[in-house]
């Protein structure tokens, strides 16, 4: 009989032959084959395609061919970590080494931002006094809170009252500074129209000068002080003199006010200087920018209160066409002025992206390419200088409406956290915690979105110590199942525990076998995040479930219990379709985590 004839027992072979033939003959169809089983299925298809091609003209018994097929389908290596697709039974070996830490990130690795656009109309800064928003922020500590963005370079400090009567102080009770519920509701309604106005400015690239008073600074400091975050305030770098050097007089006035109030904070200067010409018609090269930072550092050193405060920059945009001109010039003249070198990264343009981009491993991997370019430049010109992602999210231009604020955004976010730590970035600042755009963690009604809950789980479960996990097989190269390994957070688990961060970008479930860590005697806690709706449509949802339960606040001051589910004894871990998961092996006794 022919191999692909419809005789009993040959149906499986016929389907495999057809799928592989289509995948091989039609450009782009290998990706379709991959969705079920990754690149390992491509390798298997190639073998089967060759087998089918030979058999087309040869009469062979199914009883002869089936053992060969089963051997291909059922072969499993015995060491390392196995990733097994439940539909195609493809497997791959992933090596783990928990004997030593390969990298250690900052305790405030996952940090957040508030965009300066919130102060475009100063009354909206009072939203930061909401008990609900403070409760949500407190769950993300320890963390930096960076106040900055495009509009920081159009902000001018304009004091309104004498310093001796300047309102709130660092010592005031947080309870006394809470926003009344009636005012919160009013501001939330008015914020809807304000976002439209801000979006219009962004599209037209016409930014007006923004005056801000002591209230903005008071409210920011109160928010970070009462939530436990560490404030980084972005200064305006587009205040220039006739010879195009930075005019520091307004910044000096602001520092003097903050010092009079004893506000502990760190500083930045400017936002994405590579775009100054487009948004303001002013060109500032990297070398001049470095000199501006040196001037700011000198001004800080003359302050009794801020002489040891942090200074970070230059907050350049990501490298384009492999060019890092501004960063290079800055490091030549200003590297010694900053405590960390900051840059920004976004995967896609929010105005023309798609659901497929958010699930595309090749899109996710662009972070590695950009990061390596920045790290190489910093290592060459300022060895040992920490490098931070000073602003980052899924899509630039305010995010992608209906994507950046939904469940699917979690794949970009968790992968960025895992990959950034492994590559050597010390801090990752998520744009934004709350405010303008659609890439926020907390929406316009001050309700937490899926990426917020993902961030809280990361904070509770993942420690700063990065462990080695490495894939070798063709299946792993599909990268639709992505894994990162850290020591578990020692505030939540005893020493020696590890946390496996896992994500399945495929519409089919996968099975992860970890013989080096997980056996029938291991204790594993699972925290599996899925959309509250099934299938691909669920990726657009703004709600998320943890182990099957929808996550939402109990009330404005209380988060739900985020409990893991203890898994029954097993040799493998289940990873559902389109899921994000943290598996904590509490009794791993990892030497690198003791």
XYZ file of C-alpha atoms in Angstrom:
594
model
C 0.000 0.000 0.000
C 1.004 3.609 -0.368
C 2.009 5.380 2.860
C -0.740 7.983 2.736
C -3.568 5.634 1.733
C -6.637 5.412 3.935
C -6.031 1.928 5.339
C -6.693 1.356 9.106
C -3.710 2.545 11.158
C -2.367 4.820 8.430
C -4.552 7.859 9.222
C -2.060 9.302 11.737
C 0.765 8.959 9.226
C -1.309 10.484 6.436
C -2.178 13.545 8.576
C 1.441 14.043 9.563
C 2.617 13.723 5.984
C 0.077 16.264 4.777
C 0.771 18.754 7.558
C 4.510 18.542 7.024
C 4.204 18.756 3.258
C 2.061 21.889 3.498
C 4.405 23.418 6.050
C 7.413 22.751 3.868
C 5.954 23.838 0.571
C 4.174 27.034 1.608
C 6.309 29.916 2.951
C 5.321 30.912 6.461
C 3.397 27.736 7.217
C 6.160 26.328 9.428
C 4.956 28.936 11.951
C 1.507 27.365 11.845
C 3.021 23.947 12.501
C 5.052 25.487 15.318
C 2.048 26.797 17.264
C 1.313 23.367 18.511
C 4.728 22.025 19.244
C 7.447 24.550 18.559
C 10.492 24.184 16.392
C 10.932 20.587 17.546
C 7.905 19.749 15.425
C 9.716 21.325 12.473
C 12.633 18.968 13.025
C 10.206 16.045 13.298
C 8.334 17.217 10.201
C 11.544 17.298 8.223
C 12.252 13.712 9.193
C 8.710 12.643 8.411
C 8.653 14.595 5.160
C 11.757 12.767 4.012
C 10.213 9.480 5.086
C 6.939 10.230 3.315
C 8.748 11.332 0.177
C 10.630 8.051 -0.017
C 7.532 5.997 0.685
C 5.312 7.664 -1.892
C 6.633 5.345 -4.577
C 7.265 2.300 -2.383
C 4.757 -0.193 -1.093
C 5.274 -0.544 2.649
C 3.246 -2.130 5.407
C 1.858 0.189 8.070
C 3.229 -2.243 10.632
C 6.720 -1.360 9.404
C 6.240 2.386 9.281
C 4.343 2.878 12.550
C 7.266 1.875 14.807
C 9.448 4.465 13.052
C 6.793 7.111 13.534
C 6.274 6.208 17.189
C 9.995 6.341 17.788
C 10.056 9.896 16.452
C 6.988 10.908 18.452
C 7.818 9.278 21.751
C 11.561 9.773 22.170
C 12.316 11.727 25.346
C 15.732 12.578 26.741
C 16.123 11.787 30.457
C 18.205 14.683 31.790
C 17.550 18.370 32.363
C 14.124 19.904 31.813
C 11.647 18.547 29.279
C 9.098 20.679 27.484
C 6.412 18.449 26.041
C 3.585 19.659 23.856
C 0.481 17.660 24.741
C -0.761 17.534 21.147
C 2.389 16.727 19.224
C 4.438 15.085 21.993
C 7.528 17.031 20.957
C 10.161 17.247 23.670
C 13.250 19.263 24.391
C 16.065 19.349 26.880
C 16.586 22.432 29.021
C 19.581 22.490 31.317
C 19.315 24.121 34.760
C 22.102 24.941 37.168
C 21.073 26.009 40.663
C 24.499 25.636 42.214
C 25.415 29.304 41.776
C 23.817 32.648 40.977
C 24.762 33.994 37.540
C 23.473 37.517 38.167
C 21.899 39.592 40.905
C 19.569 42.512 40.162
C 18.544 45.482 42.308
C 15.959 44.843 45.043
C 13.800 47.445 43.284
C 14.281 45.688 39.929
C 10.602 45.953 39.010
C 9.833 49.655 39.330
C 7.189 51.949 37.868
C 6.689 55.410 36.414
C 4.083 58.136 36.454
C 4.090 60.194 33.295
C 4.592 63.941 33.669
C 1.401 64.444 31.659
C -0.541 63.838 34.862
C 0.606 67.307 35.955
C -0.482 69.016 32.713
C -3.448 70.110 34.795
C -2.225 70.077 38.368
C -5.547 69.112 39.897
C -5.169 65.556 38.590
C -2.104 65.083 40.787
C -4.567 64.842 43.680
C -5.561 61.393 42.379
C -2.321 60.203 43.966
C -3.931 60.858 47.356
C -6.571 58.210 46.709
C -6.471 55.466 49.373
C -7.087 52.929 46.614
C -4.142 53.998 44.457
C -1.866 54.045 47.495
C -2.964 50.550 48.462
C -2.145 49.332 44.955
C 1.242 51.071 44.981
C 2.190 49.678 48.384
C 1.907 46.113 47.047
C 4.647 46.846 44.474
C 7.301 47.934 46.967
C 10.228 48.055 47.171
C 10.330 50.084 43.965
C 11.411 53.340 42.385
C 8.722 55.730 41.197
C 10.008 57.772 38.274
C 8.112 60.959 37.461
C 8.992 62.011 33.928
C 8.348 61.522 30.236
C 7.960 63.746 27.189
C 6.289 66.607 29.049
C 8.951 66.826 31.745
C 11.013 68.819 29.225
C 8.232 71.392 29.049
C 7.643 71.726 32.800
C 8.676 74.865 34.668
C 8.595 75.116 38.454
C 6.564 78.175 39.440
C 6.364 78.602 43.231
C 3.089 80.021 44.475
C 3.591 80.464 48.201
C 6.321 81.376 50.704
C 8.472 78.438 51.714
C 7.725 78.852 55.406
C 4.016 78.211 54.659
C 4.516 75.567 52.005
C 1.868 73.069 53.026
C 2.544 69.365 53.526
C 5.794 68.140 55.025
C 7.596 64.832 54.963
C 6.441 64.183 58.523
C 2.681 64.677 58.027
C 0.381 61.728 58.650
C -0.563 59.804 55.534
C -4.130 59.394 56.803
C -4.621 63.158 56.887
C -3.612 63.502 53.243
C -6.210 61.145 51.757
C -8.458 62.207 48.878
C -12.199 62.442 49.711
C -14.267 59.939 47.730
C -16.493 62.609 46.152
C -13.438 64.453 44.783
C -11.899 61.226 43.530
C -15.051 60.417 41.544
C -15.110 63.903 40.034
C -11.458 63.797 39.011
C -11.822 60.361 37.424
C -14.677 61.615 35.252
C -12.760 64.709 34.173
C -9.622 62.659 33.471
C -11.416 60.976 30.558
C -11.590 64.277 28.655
C -8.082 65.225 29.733
C -6.711 62.076 28.114
C -8.299 63.126 24.811
C -6.563 66.507 25.052
C -3.212 64.898 25.819
C -3.564 62.456 22.940
C -4.267 65.329 20.544
C -1.048 67.044 21.632
C 0.911 63.828 21.177
C -0.413 63.304 17.653
C 0.305 66.895 16.645
C 3.674 66.921 18.483
C 2.842 70.374 19.758
C 3.662 70.613 23.436
C 2.907 73.692 25.483
C 4.947 74.909 28.418
C 3.548 73.497 31.657
C 3.802 75.429 34.892
C 3.739 73.398 38.075
C 3.741 74.510 41.665
C 4.684 73.135 45.061
C 1.490 71.075 45.022
C 2.817 68.718 42.352
C 5.981 68.071 44.340
C 4.120 67.793 47.646
C 1.644 65.284 46.246
C 4.327 63.203 44.545
C 6.416 63.054 47.684
C 3.391 62.247 49.837
C 2.411 59.450 47.447
C 5.833 57.804 47.418
C 6.426 58.374 51.127
C 3.077 56.865 52.130
C 3.305 53.936 49.703
C 6.948 53.108 50.414
C 8.364 53.901 46.971
C 11.514 55.918 46.216
C 10.901 59.014 44.101
C 13.001 59.950 41.065
C 12.031 63.370 39.683
C 12.773 64.249 36.043
C 14.036 67.794 35.446
C 13.553 69.865 32.290
C 16.651 69.692 30.065
C 15.199 71.907 27.321
C 15.665 75.075 29.349
C 18.708 76.264 27.370
C 20.961 79.314 27.327
C 21.997 81.270 24.235
C 25.025 79.001 23.777
C 22.834 75.861 24.071
C 24.028 74.833 27.515
C 21.521 73.829 30.168
C 19.948 76.689 32.119
C 19.951 75.286 35.657
C 18.252 78.206 37.458
C 14.760 76.671 37.507
C 16.120 73.325 38.707
C 18.039 75.104 41.458
C 14.825 76.738 42.641
C 13.083 73.354 42.737
C 15.939 71.673 44.629
C 15.950 74.477 47.176
C 12.230 74.068 47.769
C 12.520 70.275 48.114
C 15.447 70.655 50.499
C 13.447 73.097 52.629
C 10.756 70.423 52.963
C 13.321 67.633 53.591
C 11.981 65.626 50.644
C 14.258 62.683 49.995
C 14.388 61.917 46.277
C 16.704 61.217 43.368
C 16.911 63.112 40.073
C 17.032 62.804 36.298
C 17.611 65.393 33.595
C 15.722 65.236 30.314
C 13.756 62.547 28.510
C 14.769 60.915 25.213
C 17.182 63.625 24.050
C 17.432 61.899 20.669
C 13.932 63.268 19.893
C 14.475 66.881 21.020
C 14.771 68.146 17.461
C 11.425 66.634 16.466
C 9.442 67.779 19.468
C 11.111 71.115 20.244
C 13.339 72.070 17.309
C 16.409 71.957 19.551
C 19.408 69.742 18.977
C 21.521 68.658 21.946
C 24.371 66.252 21.231
C 25.474 63.587 23.680
C 28.687 65.300 24.732
C 26.857 68.513 25.633
C 24.246 66.489 27.503
C 26.993 64.866 29.555
C 28.306 68.301 30.481
C 24.786 69.328 31.528
C 24.604 66.326 33.853
C 28.003 67.186 35.279
C 26.687 70.643 36.080
C 23.638 69.166 37.812
C 25.832 66.828 39.840
C 27.952 69.780 40.948
C 24.812 71.641 42.006
C 23.664 68.609 44.002
C 27.062 68.249 45.649
C 26.728 71.807 46.976
C 23.496 70.850 48.750
C 23.765 69.517 52.297
C 20.654 67.431 51.674
C 21.179 66.142 48.114
C 24.955 65.773 47.907
C 24.597 61.974 48.105
C 21.266 61.673 46.266
C 20.978 59.514 43.156
C 21.285 60.949 39.654
C 20.283 58.828 36.661
C 20.363 59.359 32.917
C 20.445 60.105 30.037
C 17.148 58.270 29.314
C 17.919 57.879 25.626
C 15.569 56.072 23.275
C 16.504 52.580 22.132
C 19.223 52.199 19.497
C 17.975 52.507 15.920
C 19.933 51.154 12.971
C 22.627 50.128 15.489
C 23.374 53.796 16.260
C 24.122 54.908 19.809
C 25.629 58.335 19.039
C 23.990 60.315 21.855
C 24.696 57.613 24.423
C 28.321 57.412 23.324
C 28.832 61.168 23.533
C 27.101 61.313 26.897
C 29.281 58.602 28.394
C 32.424 60.372 27.232
C 31.614 63.537 29.186
C 28.984 62.631 31.768
C 29.385 59.004 32.840
C 30.962 59.946 36.169
C 28.000 62.198 37.018
C 25.360 59.444 37.018
C 24.831 56.472 39.312
C 23.249 54.414 36.531
C 22.921 54.712 32.768
C 19.284 54.719 31.637
C 17.667 53.979 28.281
C 14.148 53.260 26.998
C 12.683 50.307 25.150
C 9.383 49.499 23.453
C 8.695 46.535 21.192
C 6.248 48.008 18.681
C 4.402 51.124 17.531
C 1.101 51.272 19.384
C -0.708 52.692 16.354
C -0.057 49.832 13.928
C 0.623 46.708 15.960
C -1.447 43.525 16.272
C -2.279 40.652 18.590
C 0.184 38.495 16.673
C 3.038 40.879 17.551
C 2.327 40.471 21.257
C 2.720 36.683 20.895
C 5.604 36.654 18.433
C 8.852 35.244 19.898
C 10.881 37.168 17.341
C 9.351 40.436 18.550
C 10.115 39.505 22.166
C 13.706 38.699 21.265
C 14.352 42.212 19.940
C 14.902 43.265 23.544
C 18.018 41.103 23.676
C 19.458 42.701 20.541
C 18.886 46.271 21.750
C 20.116 45.489 25.254
C 23.365 43.986 24.032
C 24.088 47.085 21.953
C 23.618 49.342 24.980
C 25.550 47.097 27.368
C 28.488 46.843 24.982
C 28.678 50.633 24.616
C 28.494 51.214 28.375
C 31.043 48.489 29.097
C 33.444 50.072 26.606
C 33.149 53.660 27.854
C 32.159 53.274 31.507
C 32.988 49.753 32.740
C 30.995 48.639 35.745
C 28.304 51.302 35.384
C 24.838 49.854 36.170
C 22.391 49.967 33.262
C 18.655 50.476 33.762
C 15.604 50.396 31.551
C 14.470 53.828 32.715
C 11.152 53.618 30.849
C 9.607 50.667 29.091
C 6.376 48.980 28.097
C 4.850 47.061 25.210
C 4.173 49.744 22.592
C 5.329 53.330 22.218
C 2.960 56.164 21.395
C 0.962 55.647 24.577
C 0.509 51.909 24.097
C -1.770 49.887 21.840
C -5.458 50.378 22.671
C -7.135 47.055 23.383
C -3.800 45.230 23.652
C -1.432 47.004 26.059
C -4.153 47.096 28.714
C -5.336 43.502 28.296
C -4.250 40.008 29.267
C -2.064 39.483 26.195
C 0.284 42.295 27.288
C 1.454 40.052 30.105
C 3.558 37.960 27.738
C 5.668 40.967 26.756
C 5.868 42.144 30.359
C 6.899 38.885 32.034
C 9.308 38.032 29.233
C 10.896 41.484 29.558
C 11.367 41.005 33.289
C 12.911 37.573 32.844
C 15.127 38.468 29.907
C 16.263 41.842 31.276
C 17.429 40.262 34.536
C 19.271 37.508 32.710
C 20.994 39.939 30.345
C 22.262 42.188 33.121
C 19.870 45.139 33.431
C 19.591 46.141 37.095
C 16.245 47.972 37.084
C 13.198 47.907 34.778
C 10.742 50.819 35.095
C 7.268 50.095 33.792
C 5.526 52.901 31.908
C 3.071 53.675 33.526
C 1.685 52.845 36.967
C -1.305 55.131 36.453
C -2.065 57.941 34.021
C -2.193 58.693 30.330
C -2.080 56.038 27.631
C -3.258 52.442 27.458
C -0.124 50.775 28.854
C -0.990 51.551 32.465
C -1.058 49.001 35.291
C -4.058 50.751 36.865
C -6.842 52.049 34.624
C -8.721 55.353 34.532
C -11.155 54.092 37.194
C -8.165 53.193 39.392
C -8.869 49.476 38.923
C -5.896 47.113 38.528
C -5.344 45.539 35.096
C -3.830 42.083 34.349
C -0.237 43.394 34.244
C -0.689 44.847 37.717
C -1.530 41.448 39.197
C 1.357 39.901 37.272
C 3.666 42.534 38.763
C 2.461 41.916 42.312
C 3.024 38.173 41.950
C 6.498 38.826 40.562
C 7.289 41.004 43.591
C 6.106 38.349 46.044
C 7.543 35.262 44.425
C 10.740 36.211 42.568
C 14.030 37.048 44.225
C 16.860 39.151 42.755
C 19.154 36.155 42.183
C 19.148 34.869 38.586
C 19.868 31.184 37.963
C 20.992 29.467 34.786
C 18.413 27.822 32.561
C 19.337 26.996 28.988
C 17.622 25.292 26.050
C 19.363 23.161 23.442
C 16.828 21.409 21.221
C 15.016 22.530 18.092
C 11.721 22.550 20.017
C 13.111 25.085 22.473
C 14.127 27.308 19.559
C 10.466 27.873 18.734
C 10.418 29.941 21.961
C 6.667 29.660 22.356
C 7.259 28.196 25.786
C 9.616 30.573 27.577
C 11.219 29.926 30.951
C 13.279 31.932 33.435
C 14.627 30.769 36.772
C 15.348 32.781 39.936
C 15.779 32.098 43.594
C 12.440 32.564 45.304
C 11.798 35.766 47.232
C 13.295 35.100 50.676
C 10.641 37.313 52.291
C 8.044 34.794 51.163
C 9.964 31.488 51.155
C 12.827 29.922 53.017
C 16.329 29.881 51.586
C 16.940 27.317 48.868
C 13.542 27.676 47.198
C 13.415 28.568 43.496
C 10.801 30.186 41.260
C 10.334 29.052 37.666
C 8.697 31.782 35.560
C 6.863 30.192 32.666
C 4.779 31.369 29.758
C 3.013 29.536 26.988
C 2.448 31.736 23.930
C 0.729 28.863 22.123
C -2.953 28.037 21.853
C -2.164 24.483 22.932
C -1.216 23.298 26.436
C 2.307 22.226 27.241
C 3.913 20.057 29.876
C 7.151 20.967 31.621
C 9.191 18.192 33.197
C 11.964 19.315 35.532
C 13.732 16.207 36.840
C 16.523 18.305 38.363
C 14.009 20.148 40.548
C 10.630 18.434 40.477
C 9.914 14.821 41.402
C 7.082 12.926 43.019
C 8.437 13.976 46.423
C 8.834 17.708 45.656
C 6.668 20.474 47.083
C 5.554 22.831 44.331
C 3.236 25.822 44.611
C 1.631 26.899 41.337
C 0.439 30.414 40.513
C -1.137 30.136 37.057
C -2.523 33.266 35.400
C -5.060 32.943 32.597
C -7.665 35.143 31.003
C -11.142 34.952 32.477
C -12.347 33.984 28.980
C -11.259 30.950 26.945
C -9.331 30.846 23.688
C -7.867 33.623 21.625
C -10.704 36.010 22.434
C -9.670 35.847 26.060
C -6.384 37.520 25.194
C -8.305 40.787 24.771
C -9.808 40.593 28.263
C -9.026 43.152 30.983
C -9.595 40.530 33.684
C -7.295 37.758 34.828
C -7.677 34.606 36.902
C -5.227 33.121 39.380
C -5.615 29.343 39.539
C -9.146 29.797 38.191
C -10.311 32.650 40.441
C -10.840 36.149 38.993
C -8.566 38.692 40.678
C -10.116 41.890 41.985
C -9.740 44.075 45.047
C -11.781 43.139 48.108
C -12.307 46.851 48.766
C -10.363 50.056 48.153
C -7.883 49.216 50.919
C -7.602 45.444 50.580
C -6.066 43.169 47.969
C -7.264 39.556 47.670
C -5.235 36.644 48.978
C -2.840 35.639 46.218
C -2.380 32.045 47.225
C -0.704 29.382 45.208
C -2.080 25.908 44.673
C 0.013 23.068 46.023
C 0.416 20.556 43.226
C -0.108 16.835 43.793
C 3.005 14.649 43.462
C 3.992 14.478 39.810
C 6.984 14.364 37.500
C 5.906 17.331 35.411
C 4.179 20.727 35.487
C 1.151 21.618 33.381
C 1.222 24.892 31.433
C -2.209 25.703 29.910
C -2.619 27.407 26.545
C -2.019 31.172 26.610
C -0.922 31.162 30.224
C 1.625 32.793 32.498
C 2.789 30.871 35.542
C 5.107 30.954 38.524
C 6.068 27.572 39.946
C 7.767 27.799 43.340
C 9.718 24.694 44.317
C 9.831 25.272 48.046
C 12.132 22.367 48.907
C 14.564 22.673 45.997
C 17.520 23.294 48.355
C 19.271 25.163 45.542
C 22.845 25.838 46.619
C 22.871 29.211 44.899
C 19.846 30.304 46.926
C 20.989 29.257 50.400
